[in-house]
Amino acid sequence: MDQETIAVPWSVIPDYRCFGCSPHNEGGLRLVFTAHPDGLQARFRLGRSFESYPGVVHGGLTGVICDEVMGNLIVLARHTPAFTVSQRTRFVTPLLVDHEYTCVASLSGSASDALIQGNAEILDASGALCAGSTATYQPFDFRDVRHQLTLDDDEVALLSHALDPESHDRPAMNRPATNGVLP
């Protein structure tokens, strides 16, 4: 049974180019998110264009995938975007080209904490741990970081509306969340 895809708030911008999750970025990962009992997950398979050693996915992409799933969980569960402050990734076994993997992210701490703590694991098709990552994130408001982002006024308004938990046109994002777990 296929799970319902969860729309990320960036999708309100018609041509968003996120390397991790945009369907518009031909060179990107194009991750798609679904709910997981612990938070959020993305299933993926990377081809040779993401290769390092022959047959092995570049290790840096392991951290990117974990960061992407944790960061989008923050946005979906806490209704706020956040910059990565620090991230530590532990590699258990290399990810192989053209193999199925799942990255599962969860959040720890309370919603009132100034910094947000995320955890992610990448599992192979049999459920074995391939990599784990922890990260700390600093929430921000789009209006406060306009000088760092290339968003015009209309895009800031669209994203702010998409992140508003009272908005009724984004049902997948507006479900209540408990401690960073999407119901």
mmCIF file of C-alpha atoms in Angstrom, residues 3-182:
data_model
loop_
_atom_site.group_PDB
_atom_site.id
_atom_site.type_symbol
_atom_site.label_atom_id
_atom_site.label_comp_id
_atom_site.label_asym_id
_atom_site.label_seq_id
_atom_site.Cartn_x
_atom_site.Cartn_y
_atom_site.Cartn_z
ATOM 1 C CA GLN A 3 1.568 6.096 1.579
ATOM 2 C CA GLU A 4 0.287 9.570 0.864
ATOM 3 C CA THR A 5 3.010 11.962 -0.230
ATOM 4 C CA ILE A 6 3.443 14.956 2.057
ATOM 5 C CA ALA A 7 3.813 18.272 0.257
ATOM 6 C CA VAL A 8 6.612 20.520 1.453
ATOM 7 C CA PRO A 9 5.845 24.225 1.831
ATOM 8 C CA TRP A 10 8.391 25.136 -0.858
ATOM 9 C CA SER A 11 6.035 23.608 -3.431
ATOM 10 C CA VAL A 12 3.929 26.792 -3.305
ATOM 11 C CA ILE A 13 6.754 28.441 -5.257
ATOM 12 C CA PRO A 14 6.198 27.162 -8.806
ATOM 13 C CA ASP A 15 9.889 26.746 -9.690
ATOM 14 C CA TYR A 16 11.638 26.065 -6.400
ATOM 15 C CA ARG A 17 15.051 24.463 -6.988
ATOM 16 C CA CYS A 18 15.973 22.675 -3.740
ATOM 17 C CA PHE A 19 18.713 20.132 -4.431
ATOM 18 C CA GLY A 20 17.110 17.693 -2.001
ATOM 19 C CA CYS A 21 13.396 17.795 -2.732
ATOM 20 C CA SER A 22 12.531 19.830 -5.811
ATOM 21 C CA PRO A 23 11.053 17.983 -8.785
ATOM 22 C CA HIS A 24 12.274 20.952 -10.885
ATOM 23 C CA ASN A 25 15.980 20.365 -10.210
ATOM 24 C CA GLU A 26 17.104 17.818 -12.804
ATOM 25 C CA GLY A 27 20.463 17.337 -11.062
ATOM 26 C CA GLY A 28 18.927 17.017 -7.599
ATOM 27 C CA LEU A 29 17.847 14.127 -5.412
ATOM 28 C CA ARG A 30 14.092 14.709 -5.897
ATOM 29 C CA LEU A 31 13.237 13.220 -2.496
ATOM 30 C CA VAL A 32 9.559 12.599 -1.767
ATOM 31 C CA PHE A 33 8.317 12.504 1.826
ATOM 32 C CA THR A 34 5.767 10.339 3.610
ATOM 33 C CA ALA A 35 4.755 10.073 7.243
ATOM 34 C CA HIS A 36 6.544 7.621 9.508
ATOM 35 C CA PRO A 37 5.535 6.644 13.076
ATOM 36 C CA ASP A 38 8.714 8.377 14.315
ATOM 37 C CA GLY A 39 8.328 11.495 12.150
ATOM 38 C CA LEU A 40 9.070 11.689 8.430
ATOM 39 C CA GLN A 41 10.665 9.416 5.846
ATOM 40 C CA ALA A 42 11.956 9.461 2.292
ATOM 41 C CA ARG A 43 12.603 6.365 0.210
ATOM 42 C CA PHE A 44 15.283 6.746 -2.433
ATOM 43 C CA ARG A 45 17.500 5.018 -4.965
ATOM 44 C CA LEU A 46 20.500 6.900 -6.359
ATOM 45 C CA GLY A 47 22.049 6.184 -9.736
ATOM 46 C CA ARG A 48 25.579 6.464 -11.030
ATOM 47 C CA SER A 49 25.425 10.251 -11.377
ATOM 48 C CA PHE A 50 25.704 10.318 -7.550
ATOM 49 C CA GLU A 51 28.600 7.853 -7.453
ATOM 50 C CA SER A 52 31.938 8.220 -5.665
ATOM 51 C CA TYR A 53 33.928 4.990 -5.763
ATOM 52 C CA PRO A 54 32.571 2.645 -8.438
ATOM 53 C CA GLY A 55 29.162 1.397 -7.294
ATOM 54 C CA VAL A 56 29.149 3.505 -4.097
ATOM 55 C CA VAL A 57 27.072 6.644 -3.498
ATOM 56 C CA HIS A 58 29.193 9.692 -2.581
ATOM 57 C CA GLY A 59 29.366 9.847 1.216
ATOM 58 C CA GLY A 60 28.537 13.540 1.349
ATOM 59 C CA LEU A 61 25.111 12.786 -0.086
ATOM 60 C CA THR A 62 24.366 10.600 2.937
ATOM 61 C CA GLY A 63 24.579 13.682 5.135
ATOM 62 C CA VAL A 64 22.611 15.753 2.628
ATOM 63 C CA ILE A 65 19.754 13.246 2.599
ATOM 64 C CA CYS A 66 19.631 13.072 6.405
ATOM 65 C CA ASP A 67 19.702 16.875 6.636
ATOM 66 C CA GLU A 68 16.953 17.196 4.035
ATOM 67 C CA VAL A 69 14.579 14.815 5.813
ATOM 68 C CA MET A 70 15.278 16.307 9.270
ATOM 69 C CA GLY A 71 14.931 19.868 7.972
ATOM 70 C CA ASN A 72 11.640 19.187 6.230
ATOM 71 C CA LEU A 73 10.313 17.432 9.333
ATOM 72 C CA ILE A 74 11.010 20.621 11.286
ATOM 73 C CA VAL A 75 9.118 22.698 8.744
ATOM 74 C CA LEU A 76 6.170 20.293 8.648
ATOM 75 C CA ALA A 77 5.924 19.532 12.367
ATOM 76 C CA ARG A 78 6.937 22.874 13.884
ATOM 77 C CA HIS A 79 5.706 25.159 11.054
ATOM 78 C CA THR A 80 8.992 27.027 10.908
ATOM 79 C CA PRO A 81 12.003 26.817 8.604
ATOM 80 C CA ALA A 82 15.422 26.343 10.204
ATOM 81 C CA PHE A 83 19.074 26.577 9.177
ATOM 82 C CA THR A 84 21.424 23.715 10.023
ATOM 83 C CA VAL A 85 23.828 24.835 12.769
ATOM 84 C CA SER A 86 25.762 21.586 13.141
ATOM 85 C CA GLN A 87 25.476 18.033 11.884
ATOM 86 C CA ARG A 88 27.299 14.836 12.702
ATOM 87 C CA THR A 89 26.939 11.755 10.514
ATOM 88 C CA ARG A 90 28.101 8.246 11.357
ATOM 89 C CA PHE A 91 28.700 5.929 8.415
ATOM 90 C CA VAL A 92 28.049 2.265 9.202
ATOM 91 C CA THR A 93 28.210 0.869 5.671
ATOM 92 C CA PRO A 94 28.444 2.534 2.254
ATOM 93 C CA LEU A 95 25.259 3.221 0.313
ATOM 94 C CA LEU A 96 25.318 1.367 -2.984
ATOM 95 C CA VAL A 97 24.290 2.770 -6.348
ATOM 96 C CA ASP A 98 20.891 1.543 -7.585
ATOM 97 C CA HIS A 99 19.809 0.103 -4.217
ATOM 98 C CA GLU A 100 16.689 1.060 -2.256
ATOM 99 C CA TYR A 101 17.092 2.964 1.018
ATOM 100 C CA THR A 102 14.840 4.771 3.466
ATOM 101 C CA CYS A 103 15.812 7.785 5.531
ATOM 102 C CA VAL A 104 13.718 8.191 8.689
ATOM 103 C CA ALA A 105 13.901 11.430 10.698
ATOM 104 C CA SER A 106 12.619 12.360 14.130
ATOM 105 C CA LEU A 107 12.934 15.372 16.403
ATOM 106 C CA SER A 108 13.899 15.473 20.053
ATOM 107 C CA GLY A 109 13.347 18.114 22.698
ATOM 108 C CA SER A 110 10.297 20.287 23.114
ATOM 109 C CA ALA A 111 8.694 22.682 20.655
ATOM 110 C CA SER A 112 9.630 25.579 22.963
ATOM 111 C CA ASP A 113 13.397 24.969 22.718
ATOM 112 C CA ALA A 114 15.355 27.761 21.002
ATOM 113 C CA LEU A 115 17.344 25.247 18.952
ATOM 114 C CA ILE A 116 15.810 22.135 17.429
ATOM 115 C CA GLN A 117 17.495 18.732 17.599
ATOM 116 C CA GLY A 118 16.998 16.241 14.773
ATOM 117 C CA ASN A 119 17.925 12.593 14.295
ATOM 118 C CA ALA A 120 17.959 10.567 11.082
ATOM 119 C CA GLU A 121 18.801 7.037 10.070
ATOM 120 C CA ILE A 122 19.312 5.573 6.635
ATOM 121 C CA LEU A 123 18.177 1.960 6.428
ATOM 122 C CA ASP A 124 18.636 -0.557 3.635
ATOM 123 C CA ALA A 125 15.791 -2.622 2.168
ATOM 124 C CA SER A 126 16.127 -5.218 4.953
ATOM 125 C CA GLY A 127 15.986 -2.528 7.669
ATOM 126 C CA ALA A 128 19.699 -2.627 8.534
ATOM 127 C CA LEU A 129 21.282 0.659 9.615
ATOM 128 C CA CYS A 130 23.630 2.144 7.006
ATOM 129 C CA ALA A 131 24.135 5.620 8.490
ATOM 130 C CA GLY A 132 22.890 7.807 11.302
ATOM 131 C CA SER A 133 22.943 11.556 11.701
ATOM 132 C CA THR A 134 22.172 14.079 14.407
ATOM 133 C CA ALA A 135 21.839 17.789 13.811
ATOM 134 C CA THR A 136 21.010 21.058 15.513
ATOM 135 C CA TYR A 137 18.863 23.639 13.733
ATOM 136 C CA GLN A 138 18.208 27.346 14.289
ATOM 137 C CA PRO A 139 14.629 28.374 13.420
ATOM 138 C CA PHE A 140 14.188 31.584 11.429
ATOM 139 C CA ASP A 141 11.531 33.844 9.993
ATOM 140 C CA PHE A 142 11.692 34.507 6.241
ATOM 141 C CA ARG A 143 11.373 38.265 6.811
ATOM 142 C CA ASP A 144 14.478 38.236 9.032
ATOM 143 C CA VAL A 145 16.731 36.507 6.494
ATOM 144 C CA ARG A 146 15.561 38.177 3.289
ATOM 145 C CA HIS A 147 19.096 39.457 2.661
ATOM 146 C CA GLN A 148 20.327 35.832 2.519
ATOM 147 C CA LEU A 149 17.539 34.360 0.387
ATOM 148 C CA THR A 150 16.361 35.100 -3.133
ATOM 149 C CA LEU A 151 12.665 35.407 -2.329
ATOM 150 C CA ASP A 152 10.494 38.225 -3.564
ATOM 151 C CA ASP A 153 7.606 39.651 -1.517
ATOM 152 C CA ASP A 154 5.031 37.379 -3.155
ATOM 153 C CA GLU A 155 7.118 34.266 -2.433
ATOM 154 C CA VAL A 156 7.618 35.275 1.208
ATOM 155 C CA ALA A 157 3.850 35.714 1.500
ATOM 156 C CA LEU A 158 3.188 32.330 -0.144
ATOM 157 C CA LEU A 159 5.664 30.531 2.124
ATOM 158 C CA SER A 160 4.418 32.298 5.252
ATOM 159 C CA HIS A 161 0.867 31.243 4.390
ATOM 160 C CA ALA A 162 1.984 27.662 3.683
ATOM 161 C CA LEU A 163 3.663 27.494 7.102
ATOM 162 C CA ASP A 164 0.650 28.908 8.938
ATOM 163 C CA PRO A 165 -0.931 26.035 10.918
ATOM 164 C CA GLU A 166 -4.308 27.781 10.550
ATOM 165 C CA SER A 167 -4.145 27.587 6.752
ATOM 166 C CA HIS A 168 -6.735 25.156 5.421
ATOM 167 C CA ASP A 169 -5.396 24.727 1.888
ATOM 168 C CA ARG A 170 -2.372 22.669 2.960
ATOM 169 C CA PRO A 171 -3.938 19.715 4.828
ATOM 170 C CA ALA A 172 -0.876 17.466 4.848
ATOM 171 C CA MET A 173 1.142 20.165 6.591
ATOM 172 C CA ASN A 174 -1.525 21.283 9.010
ATOM 173 C CA ARG A 175 -2.112 18.133 10.947
ATOM 174 C CA PRO A 176 -1.166 18.650 14.590
ATOM 175 C CA ALA A 177 2.247 17.287 15.495
ATOM 176 C CA THR A 178 3.451 16.003 18.829
ATOM 177 C CA ASN A 179 7.163 16.383 19.546
ATOM 178 C CA GLY A 180 7.991 16.391 15.866
ATOM 179 C CA VAL A 181 6.022 13.292 14.885
ATOM 180 C CA LEU A 182 3.471 13.655 12.127
#
